[in-house]
PDB file of C-alpha atoms and ligand atoms in Angstrom:
ATOM      1  CA  MET T 230      97.095-141.101 -90.874  1.00 48.00           C
ATOM      2  CA  PHE T 231      96.544-141.568 -87.275  1.00 50.00           C
ATOM      3  CA  ARG T 232      97.886-138.068 -86.318  1.00 59.00           C
ATOM      4  CA  TYR T 233      95.462-136.421 -88.856  1.00 64.00           C
ATOM      5  CA  GLY T 234      92.608-138.379 -87.460  1.00 64.00           C
ATOM      6  CA  ARG T 235      93.392-137.116 -83.912  1.00 63.00           C
ATOM      7  CA  VAL T 236      93.650-133.551 -85.043  1.00 58.00           C
ATOM      8  CA  ILE T 237      90.251-133.721 -87.195  1.00 61.00           C
ATOM      9  CA  TYR T 238      88.797-135.458 -83.845  1.00 58.00           C
ATOM     10  CA  PHE T 239      89.914-132.626 -81.590  1.00 53.00           C
ATOM     11  CA  LEU T 240      88.830-130.080 -84.268  1.00 57.00           C
ATOM     12  CA  MET T 241      85.179-131.669 -84.141  1.00 57.00           C
ATOM     13  CA  LEU T 242      85.180-131.490 -80.304  1.00 48.00           C
ATOM     14  CA  PHE T 243      86.205-127.856 -80.433  1.00 49.00           C
ATOM     15  CA  VAL T 244      83.463-126.952 -82.888  1.00 50.00           C
ATOM     16  CA  ILE T 245      80.755-128.916 -80.993  1.00 49.00           C
ATOM     17  CA  ALA T 246      82.064-127.409 -77.698  1.00 46.00           C
ATOM     18  CA  GLY T 247      81.678-124.031 -79.134  1.00 49.00           C
ATOM     19  CA  LEU T 248      78.383-124.801 -80.486  1.00 48.00           C
ATOM     20  CA  PHE T 249      77.025-125.976 -76.871  1.00 46.00           C
ATOM     21  CA  SER T 250      78.928-123.132 -74.930  1.00 46.00           C
ATOM     22  CA  GLY T 251      76.946-120.341 -76.640  1.00 49.00           C
ATOM     23  CA  CYS T 252      79.234-117.552 -78.361  1.00 59.00           C
ATOM     24  CA  GLY T 253      82.030-117.351 -75.770  1.00 78.00           C
ATOM     25  CA  SER T 254      85.334-117.309 -77.561  1.00 92.00           C
ATOM     26  CA  VAL T 255      88.701-115.511 -77.516  1.00 96.00           C
ATOM     27  CA  HIS T 256      88.830-112.861 -80.158  1.00 95.00           C
ATOM     28  CA  GLU T 257      91.188-109.973 -80.965  1.00 96.00           C
ATOM     29  CA  ARG T 258      90.353-106.447 -80.388  1.00 95.00           C
ATOM     30  CA  GLY T 259      92.991-104.052 -81.581  1.00 96.00           C
ATOM     31  CA  ASN T 260      96.183-104.428 -79.389  1.00 97.00           C
ATOM     32  CA  TYR T 261      94.798-106.794 -77.015  1.00 97.00           C
ATOM     33  CA  TRP T 262      92.455-110.145 -76.862  1.00 97.00           C
ATOM     34  CA  VAL T 263      89.242-110.473 -75.335  1.00 97.00           C
ATOM     35  CA  ASP T 264      87.968-113.835 -73.607  1.00 97.00           C
ATOM     36  CA  ASP T 265      84.359-113.802 -73.170  1.00 95.00           C
ATOM     37  CA  SER T 266      83.798-117.463 -72.467  1.00 96.00           C
ATOM     38  CA  HIS T 267      83.329-116.770 -68.717  1.00 95.00           C
ATOM     39  CA  ALA T 268      79.772-115.179 -68.924  1.00 93.00           C
ATOM     40  CA  ALA T 269      78.239-113.891 -65.738  1.00 96.00           C
ATOM     41  CA  LEU T 270      74.797-115.023 -64.782  1.00 95.00           C
ATOM     42  CA  GLY T 271      74.175-111.558 -63.010  1.00 95.00           C
ATOM     43  CA  ASN T 272      73.238-109.061 -65.808  1.00 89.00           C
ATOM     44  CA  GLU T 273      70.245-107.181 -67.276  1.00 84.00           C
ATOM     45  CA  PRO T 274      69.568-105.119 -70.277  1.00 86.00           C
ATOM     46  CA  ARG T 275      70.613-101.430 -69.882  1.00 91.00           C
ATOM     47  CA  VAL T 276      67.357-100.130 -71.675  1.00 96.00           C
ATOM     48  CA  ASN T 277      64.374-100.739 -69.269  1.00 96.00           C
ATOM     49  CA  PHE T 278      61.945 -98.161 -70.487  1.00 98.00           C
ATOM     50  CA  LEU T 279      60.336 -96.850 -73.726  1.00 98.00           C
ATOM     51  CA  ILE T 280      59.066 -93.196 -73.592  1.00 98.00           C
ATOM     52  CA  PHE T 281      56.758 -91.567 -75.993  1.00 98.00           C
ATOM     53  CA  HIS T 282      56.656 -87.773 -76.880  1.00 98.00           C
ATOM     54  CA  TYR T 283      55.020 -85.311 -79.224  1.00 98.00           C
ATOM     55  CA  THR T 284      57.225 -82.835 -80.689  1.00 98.00           C
ATOM     56  CA  ALA T 285      54.884 -79.650 -80.528  1.00 97.00           C
ATOM     57  CA  GLU T 286      56.545 -78.601 -83.933  1.00 96.00           C
ATOM     58  CA  ASP T 287      56.074 -79.215 -87.570  1.00 96.00           C
ATOM     59  CA  GLU T 288      58.111 -81.683 -89.605  1.00 97.00           C
ATOM     60  CA  ALA T 289      60.845 -79.395 -90.612  1.00 97.00           C
ATOM     61  CA  ASN T 290      61.137 -77.890 -87.291  1.00 97.00           C
ATOM     62  CA  SER T 291      61.084 -81.214 -85.472  1.00 97.00           C
ATOM     63  CA  LEU T 292      63.947 -82.388 -87.477  1.00 97.00           C
ATOM     64  CA  THR T 293      66.030 -79.171 -86.803  1.00 97.00           C
ATOM     65  CA  VAL T 294      65.569 -79.094 -83.074  1.00 97.00           C
ATOM     66  CA  LEU T 295      65.999 -82.790 -82.497  1.00 97.00           C
ATOM     67  CA  THR T 296      69.240 -83.059 -84.532  1.00 97.00           C
ATOM     68  CA  GLY T 297      70.730 -79.896 -83.008  1.00 95.00           C
ATOM     69  CA  GLU T 298      73.033 -79.803 -79.755  1.00 93.00           C
ATOM     70  CA  ASN T 299      70.254 -79.445 -77.032  1.00 94.00           C
ATOM     71  CA  VAL T 300      67.662 -82.169 -77.228  1.00 97.00           C
ATOM     72  CA  SER T 301      67.583 -85.362 -79.151  1.00 98.00           C
ATOM     73  CA  VAL T 302      65.583 -88.681 -79.306  1.00 98.00           C
ATOM     74  CA  HIS T 303      66.323 -92.062 -80.731  1.00 98.00           C
ATOM     75  CA  TYR T 304      63.440 -92.110 -83.197  1.00 98.00           C
ATOM     76  CA  LEU T 305      61.063 -89.544 -85.104  1.00 98.00           C
ATOM     77  CA  ILE T 306      57.869 -90.581 -86.858  1.00 98.00           C
ATOM     78  CA  ASN T 307      56.302 -87.974 -89.235  1.00 98.00           C
ATOM     79  CA  PRO T 308      52.574 -87.876 -89.655  1.00 98.00           C
ATOM     80  CA  LEU T 309      52.881 -89.364 -93.099  1.00 98.00           C
ATOM     81  CA  PRO T 310      56.085 -91.473 -93.099  1.00 98.00           C
ATOM     82  CA  ASP T 311      57.840 -92.001 -96.457  1.00 98.00           C
ATOM     83  CA  GLU T 312      57.709 -95.530 -97.855  1.00 98.00           C
ATOM     84  CA  ILE T 313      60.230 -97.718 -99.532  1.00 98.00           C
ATOM     85  CA  SER T 314      58.981-100.813-101.429  1.00 97.00           C
ATOM     86  CA  GLY T 315      55.720-100.386 -99.502  1.00 96.00           C
ATOM     87  CA  LYS T 316      57.216-100.280 -95.877  1.00 98.00           C
ATOM     88  CA  PRO T 317      57.130 -97.084 -93.727  1.00 98.00           C
ATOM     89  CA  VAL T 318      60.493 -95.499 -92.872  1.00 98.00           C
ATOM     90  CA  VAL T 319      61.213 -94.175 -89.354  1.00 98.00           C
ATOM     91  CA  LEU T 320      64.029 -91.463 -88.894  1.00 98.00           C
ATOM     92  CA  GLN T 321      66.675 -92.679 -86.311  1.00 98.00           C
ATOM     93  CA  LEU T 322      68.332 -89.721 -84.988  1.00 98.00           C
ATOM     94  CA  VAL T 323      70.411 -91.732 -82.082  1.00 98.00           C
ATOM     95  CA  PRO T 324      71.751 -95.158 -82.150  1.00 97.00           C
ATOM     96  CA  GLU T 325      69.632 -97.304 -79.429  1.00 96.00           C
ATOM     97  CA  ASP T 326      72.977 -97.990 -77.544  1.00 94.00           C
ATOM     98  CA  ARG T 327      73.661 -94.265 -77.097  1.00 96.00           C
ATOM     99  CA  ARG T 328      71.952 -92.067 -74.797  1.00 97.00           C
ATOM    100  CA  ALA T 329      69.601 -89.445 -76.287  1.00 98.00           C
ATOM    101  CA  TRP T 330      68.254 -86.332 -74.526  1.00 98.00           C
ATOM    102  CA  HIS T 331      64.598 -86.504 -74.411  1.00 98.00           C
ATOM    103  CA  ALA T 332      63.344 -87.227 -70.902  1.00 98.00           C
ATOM    104  CA  GLY T 333      65.080 -84.624 -68.884  1.00 97.00           C
ATOM    105  CA  ALA T 334      64.475 -84.558 -65.110  1.00 97.00           C
ATOM    106  CA  SER T 335      62.197 -87.709 -64.750  1.00 98.00           C
ATOM    107  CA  PHE T 336      61.219 -90.473 -62.452  1.00 98.00           C
ATOM    108  CA  TRP T 337      59.483 -94.048 -62.424  1.00 98.00           C
ATOM    109  CA  ARG T 338      59.468 -96.405 -59.545  1.00 97.00           C
ATOM    110  CA  GLY T 339      62.489 -95.140 -57.821  1.00 96.00           C
ATOM    111  CA  ARG T 340      64.565 -94.457 -60.959  1.00 96.00           C
ATOM    112  CA  MET T 341      65.651 -91.029 -61.924  1.00 97.00           C
ATOM    113  CA  ASN T 342      67.091 -89.431 -65.024  1.00 96.00           C
ATOM    114  CA  LEU T 343      65.488 -91.979 -67.413  1.00 98.00           C
ATOM    115  CA  ASN T 344      67.641 -90.703 -70.456  1.00 98.00           C
ATOM    116  CA  ASP T 345      70.131 -93.252 -68.941  1.00 97.00           C
ATOM    117  CA  THR T 346      67.833 -96.365 -69.474  1.00 97.00           C
ATOM    118  CA  SER T 347      65.379 -95.463 -72.003  1.00 98.00           C
ATOM    119  CA  ILE T 348      64.825 -95.339 -75.588  1.00 98.00           C
ATOM    120  CA  GLY T 349      62.635 -92.263 -76.884  1.00 98.00           C
ATOM    121  CA  ILE T 350      60.302 -92.025 -79.719  1.00 98.00           C
ATOM    122  CA  GLU T 351      58.934 -88.582 -80.691  1.00 98.00           C
ATOM    123  CA  LEU T 352      55.829 -88.092 -82.953  1.00 98.00           C
ATOM    124  CA  VAL T 353      55.334 -85.254 -85.182  1.00 98.00           C
ATOM    125  CA  ASN T 354      52.166 -83.522 -83.660  1.00 98.00           C
ATOM    126  CA  PRO T 355      51.358 -79.979 -82.731  1.00 97.00           C
ATOM    127  CA  GLY T 356      50.154 -80.837 -79.322  1.00 97.00           C
ATOM    128  CA  TYR T 357      47.439 -78.451 -78.462  1.00 96.00           C
ATOM    129  CA  HIS T 358      46.289 -74.983 -79.317  1.00 95.00           C
ATOM    130  CA  LYS T 359      44.390 -72.603 -77.103  1.00 95.00           C
ATOM    131  CA  VAL T 360      40.986 -71.575 -77.802  1.00 95.00           C
ATOM    132  CA  GLY T 361      40.112 -69.225 -74.807  1.00 94.00           C
ATOM    133  CA  THR T 362      41.140 -71.090 -71.809  1.00 92.00           C
ATOM    134  CA  GLU T 363      40.374 -74.564 -73.404  1.00 92.00           C
ATOM    135  CA  ARG T 364      43.148 -76.733 -75.012  1.00 93.00           C
ATOM    136  CA  ARG T 365      42.354 -78.217 -78.472  1.00 96.00           C
ATOM    137  CA  TRP T 366      44.366 -81.336 -79.021  1.00 97.00           C
ATOM    138  CA  GLU T 367      45.362 -82.372 -82.481  1.00 97.00           C
ATOM    139  CA  PRO T 368      44.889 -86.316 -83.264  1.00 98.00           C
ATOM    140  CA  TYR T 369      47.759 -88.597 -84.488  1.00 98.00           C
ATOM    141  CA  THR T 370      47.417 -89.847 -87.920  1.00 98.00           C
ATOM    142  CA  ASP T 371      46.741 -93.691 -88.528  1.00 98.00           C
ATOM    143  CA  GLU T 372      49.930 -94.155 -90.360  1.00 98.00           C
ATOM    144  CA  GLN T 373      52.003 -92.633 -87.743  1.00 98.00           C
ATOM    145  CA  ILE T 374      50.505 -94.939 -85.038  1.00 98.00           C
ATOM    146  CA  ALA T 375      50.713 -97.954 -87.283  1.00 98.00           C
ATOM    147  CA  LEU T 376      54.553 -97.282 -87.554  1.00 98.00           C
ATOM    148  CA  LEU T 377      54.718 -96.510 -84.043  1.00 98.00           C
ATOM    149  CA  ILE T 378      53.202-100.046 -83.108  1.00 98.00           C
ATOM    150  CA  THR T 379      55.642-101.878 -85.414  1.00 98.00           C
ATOM    151  CA  LEU T 380      58.711 -99.993 -84.110  1.00 98.00           C
ATOM    152  CA  SER T 381      57.605-100.310 -80.418  1.00 98.00           C
ATOM    153  CA  ASP T 382      56.900-104.011 -80.773  1.00 98.00           C
ATOM    154  CA  ASP T 383      60.372-104.574 -82.059  1.00 98.00           C
ATOM    155  CA  ILE T 384      62.078-102.290 -79.434  1.00 98.00           C
ATOM    156  CA  ILE T 385      60.175-103.939 -76.539  1.00 98.00           C
ATOM    157  CA  LYS T 386      61.137-107.563 -77.848  1.00 96.00           C
ATOM    158  CA  ARG T 387      64.738-106.680 -78.252  1.00 95.00           C
ATOM    159  CA  ASN T 388      65.224-105.026 -74.981  1.00 94.00           C
ATOM    160  CA  GLN T 389      62.816-107.039 -72.886  1.00 94.00           C
ATOM    161  CA  ILE T 390      60.898-103.778 -71.817  1.00 97.00           C
ATOM    162  CA  LYS T 391      58.006-104.605 -69.134  1.00 97.00           C
ATOM    163  CA  PRO T 392      54.467-103.422 -70.170  1.00 98.00           C
ATOM    164  CA  GLU T 393      54.362-100.934 -67.241  1.00 98.00           C
ATOM    165  CA  ASN T 394      57.730 -99.444 -68.227  1.00 98.00           C
ATOM    166  CA  VAL T 395      56.271 -98.290 -71.611  1.00 98.00           C
ATOM    167  CA  LEU T 396      55.367 -94.616 -70.750  1.00 98.00           C
ATOM    168  CA  GLY T 397      54.384 -91.083 -71.931  1.00 98.00           C
ATOM    169  CA  HIS T 398      56.682 -88.183 -71.151  1.00 98.00           C
ATOM    170  CA  SER T 399      53.781 -86.814 -68.788  1.00 98.00           C
ATOM    171  CA  ASP T 400      54.012 -90.175 -66.869  1.00 98.00           C
ATOM    172  CA  ILE T 401      57.718 -89.633 -65.886  1.00 98.00           C
ATOM    173  CA  SER T 402      57.500 -85.827 -65.632  1.00 98.00           C
ATOM    174  CA  PRO T 403      53.997 -85.015 -64.505  1.00 98.00           C
ATOM    175  CA  GLN T 404      54.788 -81.569 -63.074  1.00 98.00           C
ATOM    176  CA  ARG T 405      56.183 -80.093 -66.287  1.00 97.00           C
ATOM    177  CA  LYS T 406      55.126 -82.263 -69.530  1.00 98.00           C
ATOM    178  CA  VAL T 407      51.774 -83.249 -70.865  1.00 97.00           C
ATOM    179  CA  ASP T 408      52.974 -85.011 -73.915  1.00 98.00           C
ATOM    180  CA  PRO T 409      51.984 -87.214 -75.631  1.00 98.00           C
ATOM    181  CA  GLY T 410      48.621 -85.896 -74.691  1.00 98.00           C
ATOM    182  CA  PRO T 411      45.053 -87.244 -74.035  1.00 98.00           C
ATOM    183  CA  LEU T 412      44.629 -88.402 -77.457  1.00 98.00           C
ATOM    184  CA  PHE T 413      47.581 -90.633 -77.596  1.00 98.00           C
ATOM    185  CA  PRO T 414      45.875 -94.191 -78.197  1.00 98.00           C
ATOM    186  CA  TRP T 415      47.134 -96.034 -75.340  1.00 98.00           C
ATOM    187  CA  GLN T 416      44.218 -98.581 -75.517  1.00 98.00           C
ATOM    188  CA  LYS T 417      44.932 -99.311 -78.961  1.00 98.00           C
ATOM    189  CA  LEU T 418      48.813 -99.709 -78.334  1.00 98.00           C
ATOM    190  CA  ALA T 419      47.792-102.171 -75.390  1.00 98.00           C
ATOM    191  CA  GLN T 420      45.550-104.219 -77.801  1.00 98.00           C
ATOM    192  CA  ALA T 421      48.537-104.569 -79.942  1.00 98.00           C
ATOM    193  CA  GLY T 422      50.642-105.759 -76.957  1.00 98.00           C
ATOM    194  CA  ILE T 423      52.417-102.364 -76.310  1.00 98.00           C
ATOM    195  CA  GLY T 424      52.332-101.095 -72.771  1.00 98.00           C
ATOM    196  CA  ALA T 425      50.064-101.720 -69.888  1.00 98.00           C
ATOM    197  CA  TRP T 426      46.229-101.763 -69.501  1.00 98.00           C
ATOM    198  CA  PRO T 427      43.994-102.910 -66.737  1.00 98.00           C
ATOM    199  CA  ASP T 428      41.487-105.671 -67.237  1.00 98.00           C
ATOM    200  CA  ALA T 429      37.934-104.138 -67.673  1.00 98.00           C
ATOM    201  CA  LYS T 430      36.459-106.760 -65.619  1.00 98.00           C
ATOM    202  CA  ARG T 431      38.804-105.972 -62.717  1.00 98.00           C
ATOM    203  CA  VAL T 432      38.218-102.349 -62.835  1.00 98.00           C
ATOM    204  CA  THR T 433      34.294-103.068 -62.879  1.00 98.00           C
ATOM    205  CA  HIS T 434      34.865-105.195 -59.683  1.00 98.00           C
ATOM    206  CA  TYR T 435      37.067-102.429 -57.834  1.00 98.00           C
ATOM    207  CA  LEU T 436      34.714 -99.741 -59.049  1.00 97.00           C
ATOM    208  CA  ALA T 437      31.824-101.482 -57.042  1.00 97.00           C
ATOM    209  CA  ILE T 438      34.134-101.244 -53.921  1.00 96.00           C
ATOM    210  CA  ARG T 439      35.394 -97.928 -54.515  1.00 95.00           C
ATOM    211  CA  GLN T 440      31.978 -96.357 -55.261  1.00 94.00           C
ATOM    212  CA  LEU T 441      30.799 -97.261 -51.615  1.00 94.00           C
ATOM    213  CA  GLU T 442      33.485 -95.022 -50.179  1.00 90.00           C
ATOM    214  CA  ILE T 443      32.014 -91.512 -49.311  1.00 87.00           C
ATOM    215  CA  THR T 444      35.244 -89.363 -49.659  1.00 88.00           C
ATOM    216  CA  THR T 445      38.443 -90.186 -51.591  1.00 88.00           C
ATOM    217  CA  ASP T 446      41.337 -90.903 -49.022  1.00 93.00           C
ATOM    218  CA  ILE T 447      44.083 -88.844 -50.713  1.00 96.00           C
ATOM    219  CA  ALA T 448      46.974 -90.634 -48.527  1.00 96.00           C
ATOM    220  CA  VAL T 449      45.902 -93.871 -50.000  1.00 96.00           C
ATOM    221  CA  LEU T 450      45.560 -92.379 -53.526  1.00 97.00           C
ATOM    222  CA  GLN T 451      49.037 -90.897 -53.382  1.00 98.00           C
ATOM    223  CA  ASN T 452      50.508 -94.007 -51.985  1.00 98.00           C
ATOM    224  CA  ASN T 453      49.053 -96.295 -54.679  1.00 98.00           C
ATOM    225  CA  LEU T 454      49.993 -93.828 -57.485  1.00 98.00           C
ATOM    226  CA  ASN T 455      53.575 -94.080 -55.897  1.00 98.00           C
ATOM    227  CA  ARG T 456      53.399 -97.798 -55.748  1.00 98.00           C
ATOM    228  CA  TYR T 457      52.665 -97.940 -59.560  1.00 98.00           C
ATOM    229  CA  GLY T 458      55.448 -95.606 -60.316  1.00 98.00           C
ATOM    230  CA  TYR T 459      54.492 -92.177 -60.283  1.00 98.00           C
ATOM    231  CA  GLN T 460      56.491 -89.445 -58.153  1.00 98.00           C
ATOM    232  CA  VAL T 461      53.821 -88.153 -56.076  1.00 98.00           C
ATOM    233  CA  PRO T 462      54.170 -86.023 -52.567  1.00 95.00           C
ATOM    234  CA  LEU T 463      52.931 -88.230 -49.835  1.00 96.00           C
ATOM    235  CA  THR T 464      51.217 -85.150 -48.276  1.00 96.00           C
ATOM    236  CA  GLY T 465      47.543 -86.506 -47.738  1.00 97.00           C
ATOM    237  CA  MET T 466      46.235 -83.423 -49.443  1.00 96.00           C
ATOM    238  CA  LEU T 467      45.096 -82.834 -52.870  1.00 96.00           C
ATOM    239  CA  ASP T 468      47.528 -80.122 -53.579  1.00 97.00           C
ATOM    240  CA  ASP T 469      48.533 -78.745 -56.984  1.00 98.00           C
ATOM    241  CA  GLU T 470      51.405 -81.356 -57.524  1.00 98.00           C
ATOM    242  CA  THR T 471      49.016 -84.315 -56.728  1.00 98.00           C
ATOM    243  CA  ARG T 472      46.462 -83.100 -59.116  1.00 98.00           C
ATOM    244  CA  ARG T 473      49.016 -82.863 -61.968  1.00 98.00           C
ATOM    245  CA  VAL T 474      50.021 -86.497 -61.286  1.00 98.00           C
ATOM    246  CA  VAL T 475      46.200 -87.592 -61.182  1.00 98.00           C
ATOM    247  CA  LYS T 476      45.950 -85.732 -64.512  1.00 98.00           C
ATOM    248  CA  ALA T 477      48.789 -87.505 -66.113  1.00 98.00           C
ATOM    249  CA  PHE T 478      47.413 -90.727 -64.822  1.00 98.00           C
ATOM    250  CA  GLN T 479      44.027 -90.094 -66.355  1.00 98.00           C
ATOM    251  CA  MET T 480      45.531 -88.774 -69.635  1.00 98.00           C
ATOM    252  CA  HIS T 481      47.081 -92.267 -69.943  1.00 98.00           C
ATOM    253  CA  PHE T 482      44.259 -94.594 -68.480  1.00 98.00           C
ATOM    254  CA  ARG T 483      40.939 -92.640 -68.519  1.00 98.00           C
ATOM    255  CA  GLN T 484      41.019 -89.997 -71.404  1.00 98.00           C
ATOM    256  CA  ALA T 485      37.377 -89.410 -71.232  1.00 97.00           C
ATOM    257  CA  ASP T 486      38.011 -87.106 -68.157  1.00 97.00           C
ATOM    258  CA  TYR T 487      41.519 -85.942 -67.221  1.00 97.00           C
ATOM    259  CA  SER T 488      40.471 -83.041 -64.856  1.00 96.00           C
ATOM    260  CA  GLY T 489      42.985 -84.161 -62.394  1.00 97.00           C
ATOM    261  CA  ILE T 490      40.174 -84.535 -59.887  1.00 96.00           C
ATOM    262  CA  PRO T 491      40.387 -88.155 -58.354  1.00 96.00           C
ATOM    263  CA  ASP T 492      37.125 -90.071 -58.451  1.00 95.00           C
ATOM    264  CA  ALA T 493      36.175 -93.730 -57.788  1.00 96.00           C
ATOM    265  CA  GLU T 494      36.797 -94.688 -61.481  1.00 97.00           C
ATOM    266  CA  THR T 495      40.356 -93.448 -61.251  1.00 97.00           C
ATOM    267  CA  LEU T 496      40.974 -95.311 -58.108  1.00 97.00           C
ATOM    268  CA  ALA T 497      39.390 -98.397 -59.574  1.00 98.00           C
ATOM    269  CA  ILE T 498      41.731 -98.380 -62.589  1.00 98.00           C
ATOM    270  CA  LEU T 499      44.723 -97.935 -60.444  1.00 98.00           C
ATOM    271  CA  ASP T 500      43.636-100.764 -58.222  1.00 98.00           C
ATOM    272  CA  ALA T 501      43.197-103.088 -61.264  1.00 98.00           C
ATOM    273  CA  LEU T 502      46.817-101.795 -62.469  1.00 98.00           C
ATOM    274  CA  LEU T 503      48.371-102.557 -59.089  1.00 98.00           C
ATOM    275  CA  GLU T 504      46.816-106.163 -59.157  1.00 98.00           C
ATOM    276  CA  LYS T 505      47.901-106.836 -62.548  1.00 98.00           C
ATOM    277  CA  TYR T 506      51.440-105.413 -62.484  1.00 98.00           C
ATOM    278  CA  ARG T 507      52.626-104.830 -59.042  1.00 95.00           C
ATOM    279  CA  SER T 508      51.329-107.777 -56.876  1.00 88.00           C
TER     280      SER T 508
HETATM  281 ZN1  LIG U  85      58.406 -84.992 -74.307  1.00 51.04          ZN
END
């Protein structure tokens, strides 16, 4: 009786120790054992970024292209997603722990080739069509955006993605990409807790200061865009490359005017974002 009592006592200790030490254990994996009871403190999530795109194709072509051998993405959202039991269906083309080929040559805050560290979501949307020299953009559907918010919220929470690392393709590749475009509802997403957005009061505060400046100091603008995350040449001149970065910034944070020309409001928004996310 005594011996059984001791066995039960030790078994209970073992179970309790297991409960308090997290999930570390010795377990069998094929032809070897793995002891994961010595968890290191130094580690971080592999996924740091969430990147949004539009496909510039219809539904059928989007799926054909994105399931082929050249480009891919983790998730694809149709304009009117199917529903099962009243819940919308998102198409997952690549598992989250696999690298998808959606970002290409890209940069954010010193990191390059963001395919390595991001999850990509494509929205089926034609982008724009040209009327003369003007680009006419196609809006996203409410159903698409509702599903995007639900999906993004889940991805962000599971991977602990920072608000300022939720980006559009044009943010990370401003010289060659304009998706998800100026009709992408960044502010609506931010109100739902997805991505970064400046506080209106702080923008007003900085605007009063910036409006006093006679000319825009391009070197300061470039430096601030760079500090926030954009890859921008530090030339001190408003060259074509810098304009495209300003345009990408405006398409994200000041959609009423995304001409690429820096003005007091653009600088004030950037000031407010730096204060909120980079100080
Ligand atoms: Zn894209």
